[in-house]
Amino acid sequence: MLPPNSVCITCIGSTIGKPCVTKVRSITNQQINSIIPNDKNDYRYIYYLLRVNLPYLQLIGGGSGSGTPIISKNKFAKFKFLVEDELTSQHRIASVLYVYDNLIENNNKRIRLLEQMAENLYKEWFVRFRFPGHEKVEMENGLPKGWNIAPLSSEYNTTSGGTPSRTNMSYYSGSIPWIKTGELQGTFILDTEEHITDEAVRKSSAKFIPAYSLLIAMYAGANVGNIGINSIPATCNQACCVITTKGRYPLYYLMFFLQTQKGFLQSISFGAAQQNISQDIIKKLKVILPPVSLCDTFNEIVSPYLHQCEMLMKQNLILKKQRDLLLPRLMSGKLEVNA
């Protein structure tokens, strides 16, 4: 049993070395190593110590020769780090970095609240059918009269991307954002892990997609059905289906509709040998189409919510960059913190 403010790190797999702090009494599985700080150390300082040493932990963990990166409990217990002995100094260093993380967490709470408000409105109007004026509309075949069901392709355009050859790594030294399915997390995509060159676009199936397109994951098992919206012009791989509107129905309406269909899409994918869905399946997906005027009203209400989410995410991106610039300087003592 771990008490609150224990520091945990993953010790196996692709996320090896990434730390977190417990907020409540917790139990972990065997893939996590944990530190229970004593009264001579600030738990936040230990967390940031592991953060700054992440590349070292990943290097040691990847050197086991087992094929799978792993840090055993015994090996982890023997690690030595250069630390600040004075508890008051630990407090000062951790407090500066914690300000950034606290602001980021507060922004994340606001983002979740705004997203929930938009989602609740969608469900109230288009799932429970309690839209403005619903009292005067009769139901017909399970839908309000005047509503229709049609394939997604009747109101939206779809395409997909491609992956430049990995044999030519110079393709991945450019400035063009390249989106992968793991980056579709239901929110705005502000930047990407990898960037490709113009030549990579010309010599592959990758293609430019306009900002504020809707992307849905078609491959990778548990990722199937995940969505995202790119805030910037970008490219993507072939595992992403890119959706743009033909003009009548807004993308935000479809985004919330697709969120309700994730379970259905995953049930299709897990019934297949490769746990994927295709662009053709997405094109043929039956979409509920209310009156365009109602969708426009919905879009006008939720757009400010989602715009604010995007702005908060951009703030978080700046805060993370500032924190990550300070982190090694504070932990190494190159930058002193006055009392």
PDB file of C-alpha atoms in Angstrom, residues 93-301:
ATOM      1  CA  ILE A  93      13.234  24.196  -6.255  1.00  0.00           C
ATOM      2  CA  ALA A  94      10.110  22.019  -6.245  1.00  0.00           C
ATOM      3  CA  SER A  95       7.846  24.971  -5.448  1.00  0.00           C
ATOM      4  CA  VAL A  96       8.970  26.887  -8.551  1.00  0.00           C
ATOM      5  CA  LEU A  97       8.334  23.907 -10.851  1.00  0.00           C
ATOM      6  CA  TYR A  98       5.101  22.994  -9.076  1.00  0.00           C
ATOM      7  CA  VAL A  99       3.612  26.395  -9.897  1.00  0.00           C
ATOM      8  CA  TYR A 100       3.753  25.465 -13.585  1.00  0.00           C
ATOM      9  CA  ASP A 101       2.261  22.008 -13.055  1.00  0.00           C
ATOM     10  CA  ASN A 102      -0.475  23.428 -10.845  1.00  0.00           C
ATOM     11  CA  LEU A 103      -1.455  25.952 -13.530  1.00  0.00           C
ATOM     12  CA  ILE A 104      -1.464  23.177 -16.135  1.00  0.00           C
ATOM     13  CA  GLU A 105      -3.676  20.983 -13.962  1.00  0.00           C
ATOM     14  CA  ASN A 106      -6.114  23.837 -13.307  1.00  0.00           C
ATOM     15  CA  ASN A 107      -6.318  24.486 -17.053  1.00  0.00           C
ATOM     16  CA  ASN A 108      -6.947  20.770 -17.647  1.00  0.00           C
ATOM     17  CA  LYS A 109      -9.839  20.860 -15.174  1.00  0.00           C
ATOM     18  CA  ARG A 110     -11.339  23.830 -17.012  1.00  0.00           C
ATOM     19  CA  ILE A 111     -10.910  22.023 -20.336  1.00  0.00           C
ATOM     20  CA  ARG A 112     -12.689  18.920 -19.023  1.00  0.00           C
ATOM     21  CA  LEU A 113     -15.535  21.072 -17.683  1.00  0.00           C
ATOM     22  CA  LEU A 114     -15.986  22.945 -20.976  1.00  0.00           C
ATOM     23  CA  GLU A 115     -15.880  19.708 -22.980  1.00  0.00           C
ATOM     24  CA  GLN A 116     -18.443  18.182 -20.641  1.00  0.00           C
ATOM     25  CA  MET A 117     -20.752  21.176 -21.067  1.00  0.00           C
ATOM     26  CA  ALA A 118     -20.623  20.829 -24.858  1.00  0.00           C
ATOM     27  CA  GLU A 119     -21.120  17.061 -24.711  1.00  0.00           C
ATOM     28  CA  ASN A 120     -24.055  17.371 -22.323  1.00  0.00           C
ATOM     29  CA  LEU A 121     -25.769  19.833 -24.668  1.00  0.00           C
ATOM     30  CA  TYR A 122     -25.255  17.430 -27.600  1.00  0.00           C
ATOM     31  CA  LYS A 123     -26.801  14.540 -25.655  1.00  0.00           C
ATOM     32  CA  GLU A 124     -29.699  16.692 -24.458  1.00  0.00           C
ATOM     33  CA  TRP A 125     -30.607  17.853 -27.970  1.00  0.00           C
ATOM     34  CA  PHE A 126     -29.612  14.962 -30.230  1.00  0.00           C
ATOM     35  CA  VAL A 127     -29.769  11.853 -28.038  1.00  0.00           C
ATOM     36  CA  ARG A 128     -32.618  12.630 -25.613  1.00  0.00           C
ATOM     37  CA  PHE A 129     -34.298  14.842 -28.265  1.00  0.00           C
ATOM     38  CA  ARG A 130     -34.948  17.702 -25.805  1.00  0.00           C
ATOM     39  CA  PHE A 131     -33.963  20.376 -28.316  1.00  0.00           C
ATOM     40  CA  PRO A 132     -35.594  23.836 -28.415  1.00  0.00           C
ATOM     41  CA  GLY A 133     -39.215  23.416 -29.497  1.00  0.00           C
ATOM     42  CA  HIS A 134     -39.208  19.623 -29.125  1.00  0.00           C
ATOM     43  CA  GLU A 135     -42.640  19.769 -27.453  1.00  0.00           C
ATOM     44  CA  LYS A 136     -44.214  20.718 -30.772  1.00  0.00           C
ATOM     45  CA  VAL A 137     -42.468  18.021 -32.861  1.00  0.00           C
ATOM     46  CA  GLU A 138     -43.958  14.546 -33.289  1.00  0.00           C
ATOM     47  CA  MET A 139     -41.852  11.380 -33.208  1.00  0.00           C
ATOM     48  CA  GLU A 140     -41.752   9.254 -36.325  1.00  0.00           C
ATOM     49  CA  ASN A 141     -39.878   5.919 -36.577  1.00  0.00           C
ATOM     50  CA  GLY A 142     -37.911   6.695 -33.426  1.00  0.00           C
ATOM     51  CA  LEU A 143     -36.806  10.174 -34.565  1.00  0.00           C
ATOM     52  CA  PRO A 144     -38.382  13.627 -34.427  1.00  0.00           C
ATOM     53  CA  LYS A 145     -40.368  14.272 -37.560  1.00  0.00           C
ATOM     54  CA  GLY A 146     -38.245  15.935 -40.242  1.00  0.00           C
ATOM     55  CA  TRP A 147     -34.995  14.303 -39.073  1.00  0.00           C
ATOM     56  CA  ASN A 148     -33.219  11.910 -41.430  1.00  0.00           C
ATOM     57  CA  ILE A 149     -30.579   9.186 -41.399  1.00  0.00           C
ATOM     58  CA  ALA A 150     -28.014   9.121 -44.216  1.00  0.00           C
ATOM     59  CA  PRO A 151     -24.482   7.865 -44.911  1.00  0.00           C
ATOM     60  CA  LEU A 152     -21.740  10.119 -43.561  1.00  0.00           C
ATOM     61  CA  SER A 153     -20.463  10.653 -47.111  1.00  0.00           C
ATOM     62  CA  SER A 154     -23.702  12.412 -48.073  1.00  0.00           C
ATOM     63  CA  GLU A 155     -22.717  15.481 -46.021  1.00  0.00           C
ATOM     64  CA  TYR A 156     -18.971  15.103 -45.407  1.00  0.00           C
ATOM     65  CA  ASN A 157     -15.829  14.485 -47.480  1.00  0.00           C
ATOM     66  CA  THR A 158     -13.279  11.861 -46.406  1.00  0.00           C
ATOM     67  CA  THR A 159      -9.667  11.095 -47.271  1.00  0.00           C
ATOM     68  CA  SER A 160      -6.620   9.585 -45.586  1.00  0.00           C
ATOM     69  CA  GLY A 161      -2.878  10.074 -45.589  1.00  0.00           C
ATOM     70  CA  GLY A 162       0.320   8.078 -45.892  1.00  0.00           C
ATOM     71  CA  THR A 163       3.648   7.239 -44.270  1.00  0.00           C
ATOM     72  CA  PRO A 164       6.885   8.392 -45.920  1.00  0.00           C
ATOM     73  CA  SER A 165       9.498   5.651 -46.187  1.00  0.00           C
ATOM     74  CA  ARG A 166      11.321   5.052 -42.915  1.00  0.00           C
ATOM     75  CA  THR A 167      14.383   3.986 -44.899  1.00  0.00           C
ATOM     76  CA  ASN A 168      14.977   7.661 -45.669  1.00  0.00           C
ATOM     77  CA  MET A 169      15.009   9.360 -42.268  1.00  0.00           C
ATOM     78  CA  SER A 170      15.713  12.741 -43.890  1.00  0.00           C
ATOM     79  CA  TYR A 171      11.993  12.741 -44.729  1.00  0.00           C
ATOM     80  CA  TYR A 172      11.366  13.209 -40.985  1.00  0.00           C
ATOM     81  CA  SER A 173      13.584  16.278 -40.561  1.00  0.00           C
ATOM     82  CA  GLY A 174      11.113  18.839 -41.898  1.00  0.00           C
ATOM     83  CA  SER A 175       8.635  21.282 -40.407  1.00  0.00           C
ATOM     84  CA  ILE A 176       5.325  19.866 -41.670  1.00  0.00           C
ATOM     85  CA  PRO A 177       3.239  18.363 -38.820  1.00  0.00           C
ATOM     86  CA  TRP A 178       2.516  14.646 -39.410  1.00  0.00           C
ATOM     87  CA  ILE A 179      -0.337  13.198 -37.331  1.00  0.00           C
ATOM     88  CA  LYS A 180      -0.504   9.585 -36.117  1.00  0.00           C
ATOM     89  CA  THR A 181      -3.466   7.811 -34.504  1.00  0.00           C
ATOM     90  CA  GLY A 182      -1.876   7.926 -31.035  1.00  0.00           C
ATOM     91  CA  GLU A 183      -2.185  11.721 -31.178  1.00  0.00           C
ATOM     92  CA  LEU A 184      -5.959  11.595 -31.625  1.00  0.00           C
ATOM     93  CA  GLN A 185      -7.104  12.123 -28.047  1.00  0.00           C
ATOM     94  CA  GLY A 186     -10.521  13.713 -28.526  1.00  0.00           C
ATOM     95  CA  THR A 187      -9.199  17.260 -28.414  1.00  0.00           C
ATOM     96  CA  PHE A 188      -7.276  19.744 -30.521  1.00  0.00           C
ATOM     97  CA  ILE A 189      -3.908  18.789 -32.009  1.00  0.00           C
ATOM     98  CA  LEU A 190      -1.582  21.766 -31.566  1.00  0.00           C
ATOM     99  CA  ASP A 191       1.623  20.083 -32.725  1.00  0.00           C
ATOM    100  CA  THR A 192       2.883  16.615 -33.581  1.00  0.00           C
ATOM    101  CA  GLU A 193       5.625  14.304 -32.394  1.00  0.00           C
ATOM    102  CA  GLU A 194       7.096  14.023 -35.894  1.00  0.00           C
ATOM    103  CA  HIS A 195       7.468  16.516 -38.749  1.00  0.00           C
ATOM    104  CA  ILE A 196       8.125  15.687 -42.378  1.00  0.00           C
ATOM    105  CA  THR A 197       9.534  17.492 -45.421  1.00  0.00           C
ATOM    106  CA  ASP A 198       7.908  18.676 -48.631  1.00  0.00           C
ATOM    107  CA  GLU A 199       9.798  15.939 -50.463  1.00  0.00           C
ATOM    108  CA  ALA A 200       8.318  13.343 -48.098  1.00  0.00           C
ATOM    109  CA  VAL A 201       4.834  14.558 -49.018  1.00  0.00           C
ATOM    110  CA  ARG A 202       5.617  14.416 -52.754  1.00  0.00           C
ATOM    111  CA  LYS A 203       7.054  10.892 -52.562  1.00  0.00           C
ATOM    112  CA  SER A 204       4.379   9.301 -50.386  1.00  0.00           C
ATOM    113  CA  SER A 205       0.610   9.144 -49.975  1.00  0.00           C
ATOM    114  CA  ALA A 206       0.774  11.791 -47.256  1.00  0.00           C
ATOM    115  CA  LYS A 207      -1.242  14.830 -48.254  1.00  0.00           C
ATOM    116  CA  PHE A 208      -1.899  18.262 -46.830  1.00  0.00           C
ATOM    117  CA  ILE A 209      -5.095  18.662 -44.819  1.00  0.00           C
ATOM    118  CA  PRO A 210      -6.549  22.045 -43.859  1.00  0.00           C
ATOM    119  CA  ALA A 211      -6.630  23.285 -40.282  1.00  0.00           C
ATOM    120  CA  TYR A 212      -9.713  22.326 -38.288  1.00  0.00           C
ATOM    121  CA  SER A 213     -10.335  19.076 -40.085  1.00  0.00           C
ATOM    122  CA  LEU A 214     -11.787  16.180 -38.094  1.00  0.00           C
ATOM    123  CA  LEU A 215      -9.635  13.044 -37.878  1.00  0.00           C
ATOM    124  CA  ILE A 216     -10.698   9.583 -36.738  1.00  0.00           C
ATOM    125  CA  ALA A 217      -8.430   6.603 -36.083  1.00  0.00           C
ATOM    126  CA  MET A 218      -9.045   3.581 -38.304  1.00  0.00           C
ATOM    127  CA  TYR A 219      -6.199   1.305 -37.129  1.00  0.00           C
ATOM    128  CA  ALA A 220      -4.388   0.225 -33.960  1.00  0.00           C
ATOM    129  CA  GLY A 221      -6.962  -1.739 -31.987  1.00  0.00           C
ATOM    130  CA  ALA A 222      -7.925   0.260 -28.882  1.00  0.00           C
ATOM    131  CA  ASN A 223      -7.280   3.545 -30.734  1.00  0.00           C
ATOM    132  CA  VAL A 224      -9.993   2.803 -33.314  1.00  0.00           C
ATOM    133  CA  GLY A 225     -12.675   5.477 -33.149  1.00  0.00           C
ATOM    134  CA  ASN A 226     -10.480   8.041 -31.378  1.00  0.00           C
ATOM    135  CA  ILE A 227     -10.903  11.512 -32.823  1.00  0.00           C
ATOM    136  CA  GLY A 228      -9.059  14.821 -32.932  1.00  0.00           C
ATOM    137  CA  ILE A 229      -9.124  18.211 -34.649  1.00  0.00           C
ATOM    138  CA  ASN A 230      -5.919  19.701 -36.052  1.00  0.00           C
ATOM    139  CA  SER A 231      -5.489  23.361 -35.077  1.00  0.00           C
ATOM    140  CA  ILE A 232      -2.830  23.782 -37.761  1.00  0.00           C
ATOM    141  CA  PRO A 233      -2.447  22.704 -41.401  1.00  0.00           C
ATOM    142  CA  ALA A 234      -0.888  19.247 -41.281  1.00  0.00           C
ATOM    143  CA  THR A 235      -0.452  15.847 -42.887  1.00  0.00           C
ATOM    144  CA  CYS A 236      -1.322  12.440 -41.454  1.00  0.00           C
ATOM    145  CA  ASN A 237      -0.631   8.760 -41.911  1.00  0.00           C
ATOM    146  CA  GLN A 238      -2.873   6.214 -43.604  1.00  0.00           C
ATOM    147  CA  ALA A 239      -4.367   5.091 -40.287  1.00  0.00           C
ATOM    148  CA  CYS A 240      -6.238   8.409 -39.964  1.00  0.00           C
ATOM    149  CA  CYS A 241      -9.431   9.204 -41.834  1.00  0.00           C
ATOM    150  CA  VAL A 242      -9.708  12.952 -42.467  1.00  0.00           C
ATOM    151  CA  ILE A 243     -13.232  14.401 -42.562  1.00  0.00           C
ATOM    152  CA  THR A 244     -14.262  17.818 -43.827  1.00  0.00           C
ATOM    153  CA  THR A 245     -17.768  19.229 -44.241  1.00  0.00           C
ATOM    154  CA  LYS A 246     -19.452  19.720 -47.586  1.00  0.00           C
ATOM    155  CA  GLY A 247     -20.931  22.917 -46.188  1.00  0.00           C
ATOM    156  CA  ARG A 248     -24.312  22.152 -44.711  1.00  0.00           C
ATOM    157  CA  TYR A 249     -23.562  20.418 -41.421  1.00  0.00           C
ATOM    158  CA  PRO A 250     -20.817  21.707 -39.074  1.00  0.00           C
ATOM    159  CA  LEU A 251     -17.896  19.495 -38.042  1.00  0.00           C
ATOM    160  CA  TYR A 252     -18.541  19.922 -34.315  1.00  0.00           C
ATOM    161  CA  TYR A 253     -21.915  18.219 -34.710  1.00  0.00           C
ATOM    162  CA  LEU A 254     -20.260  15.241 -36.400  1.00  0.00           C
ATOM    163  CA  MET A 255     -17.466  15.177 -33.816  1.00  0.00           C
ATOM    164  CA  PHE A 256     -19.908  14.604 -30.969  1.00  0.00           C
ATOM    165  CA  PHE A 257     -21.906  12.129 -33.050  1.00  0.00           C
ATOM    166  CA  LEU A 258     -18.765  10.073 -33.728  1.00  0.00           C
ATOM    167  CA  GLN A 259     -17.957  10.042 -30.025  1.00  0.00           C
ATOM    168  CA  THR A 260     -21.241   8.215 -29.463  1.00  0.00           C
ATOM    169  CA  GLN A 261     -20.281   5.713 -32.185  1.00  0.00           C
ATOM    170  CA  LYS A 262     -16.839   4.754 -30.838  1.00  0.00           C
ATOM    171  CA  GLY A 263     -18.104   1.562 -29.172  1.00  0.00           C
ATOM    172  CA  PHE A 264     -19.860   0.492 -32.373  1.00  0.00           C
ATOM    173  CA  LEU A 265     -16.760   1.139 -34.509  1.00  0.00           C
ATOM    174  CA  GLN A 266     -14.562  -0.783 -32.091  1.00  0.00           C
ATOM    175  CA  SER A 267     -16.968  -3.716 -32.081  1.00  0.00           C
ATOM    176  CA  ILE A 268     -16.589  -3.856 -35.872  1.00  0.00           C
ATOM    177  CA  SER A 269     -12.804  -3.602 -35.682  1.00  0.00           C
ATOM    178  CA  PHE A 270     -12.376  -6.260 -32.999  1.00  0.00           C
ATOM    179  CA  GLY A 271     -14.470  -8.606 -35.079  1.00  0.00           C
ATOM    180  CA  ALA A 272     -11.892  -8.365 -37.869  1.00  0.00           C
ATOM    181  CA  ALA A 273      -8.551 -10.163 -38.131  1.00  0.00           C
ATOM    182  CA  GLN A 274      -6.481  -6.944 -38.011  1.00  0.00           C
ATOM    183  CA  GLN A 275      -8.649  -4.948 -35.577  1.00  0.00           C
ATOM    184  CA  ASN A 276      -9.066  -2.092 -38.065  1.00  0.00           C
ATOM    185  CA  ILE A 277     -11.863  -0.268 -39.806  1.00  0.00           C
ATOM    186  CA  SER A 278     -11.718   1.217 -43.302  1.00  0.00           C
ATOM    187  CA  GLN A 279     -12.478   4.571 -44.847  1.00  0.00           C
ATOM    188  CA  ASP A 280     -15.316   2.842 -46.700  1.00  0.00           C
ATOM    189  CA  ILE A 281     -16.930   1.847 -43.384  1.00  0.00           C
ATOM    190  CA  ILE A 282     -16.719   5.445 -42.197  1.00  0.00           C
ATOM    191  CA  LYS A 283     -18.226   6.731 -45.446  1.00  0.00           C
ATOM    192  CA  LYS A 284     -21.168   4.344 -45.072  1.00  0.00           C
ATOM    193  CA  LEU A 285     -21.688   5.050 -41.369  1.00  0.00           C
ATOM    194  CA  LYS A 286     -25.299   6.107 -40.812  1.00  0.00           C
ATOM    195  CA  VAL A 287     -25.478   9.617 -39.373  1.00  0.00           C
ATOM    196  CA  ILE A 288     -28.560  11.207 -37.807  1.00  0.00           C
ATOM    197  CA  LEU A 289     -29.247  14.457 -39.655  1.00  0.00           C
ATOM    198  CA  PRO A 290     -31.469  16.938 -37.783  1.00  0.00           C
ATOM    199  CA  PRO A 291     -32.591  20.171 -39.466  1.00  0.00           C
ATOM    200  CA  VAL A 292     -29.527  22.181 -40.521  1.00  0.00           C
ATOM    201  CA  SER A 293     -30.774  25.230 -38.593  1.00  0.00           C
ATOM    202  CA  LEU A 294     -30.771  23.239 -35.332  1.00  0.00           C
ATOM    203  CA  CYS A 295     -27.197  22.050 -35.932  1.00  0.00           C
ATOM    204  CA  ASP A 296     -26.137  25.611 -36.717  1.00  0.00           C
ATOM    205  CA  THR A 297     -27.625  26.810 -33.422  1.00  0.00           C
ATOM    206  CA  PHE A 298     -25.825  24.000 -31.586  1.00  0.00           C
ATOM    207  CA  ASN A 299     -22.577  24.979 -33.310  1.00  0.00           C
ATOM    208  CA  GLU A 300     -22.989  28.635 -32.302  1.00  0.00           C
ATOM    209  CA  ILE A 301     -23.393  27.625 -28.643  1.00  0.00           C
TER     210      ILE A 301
END
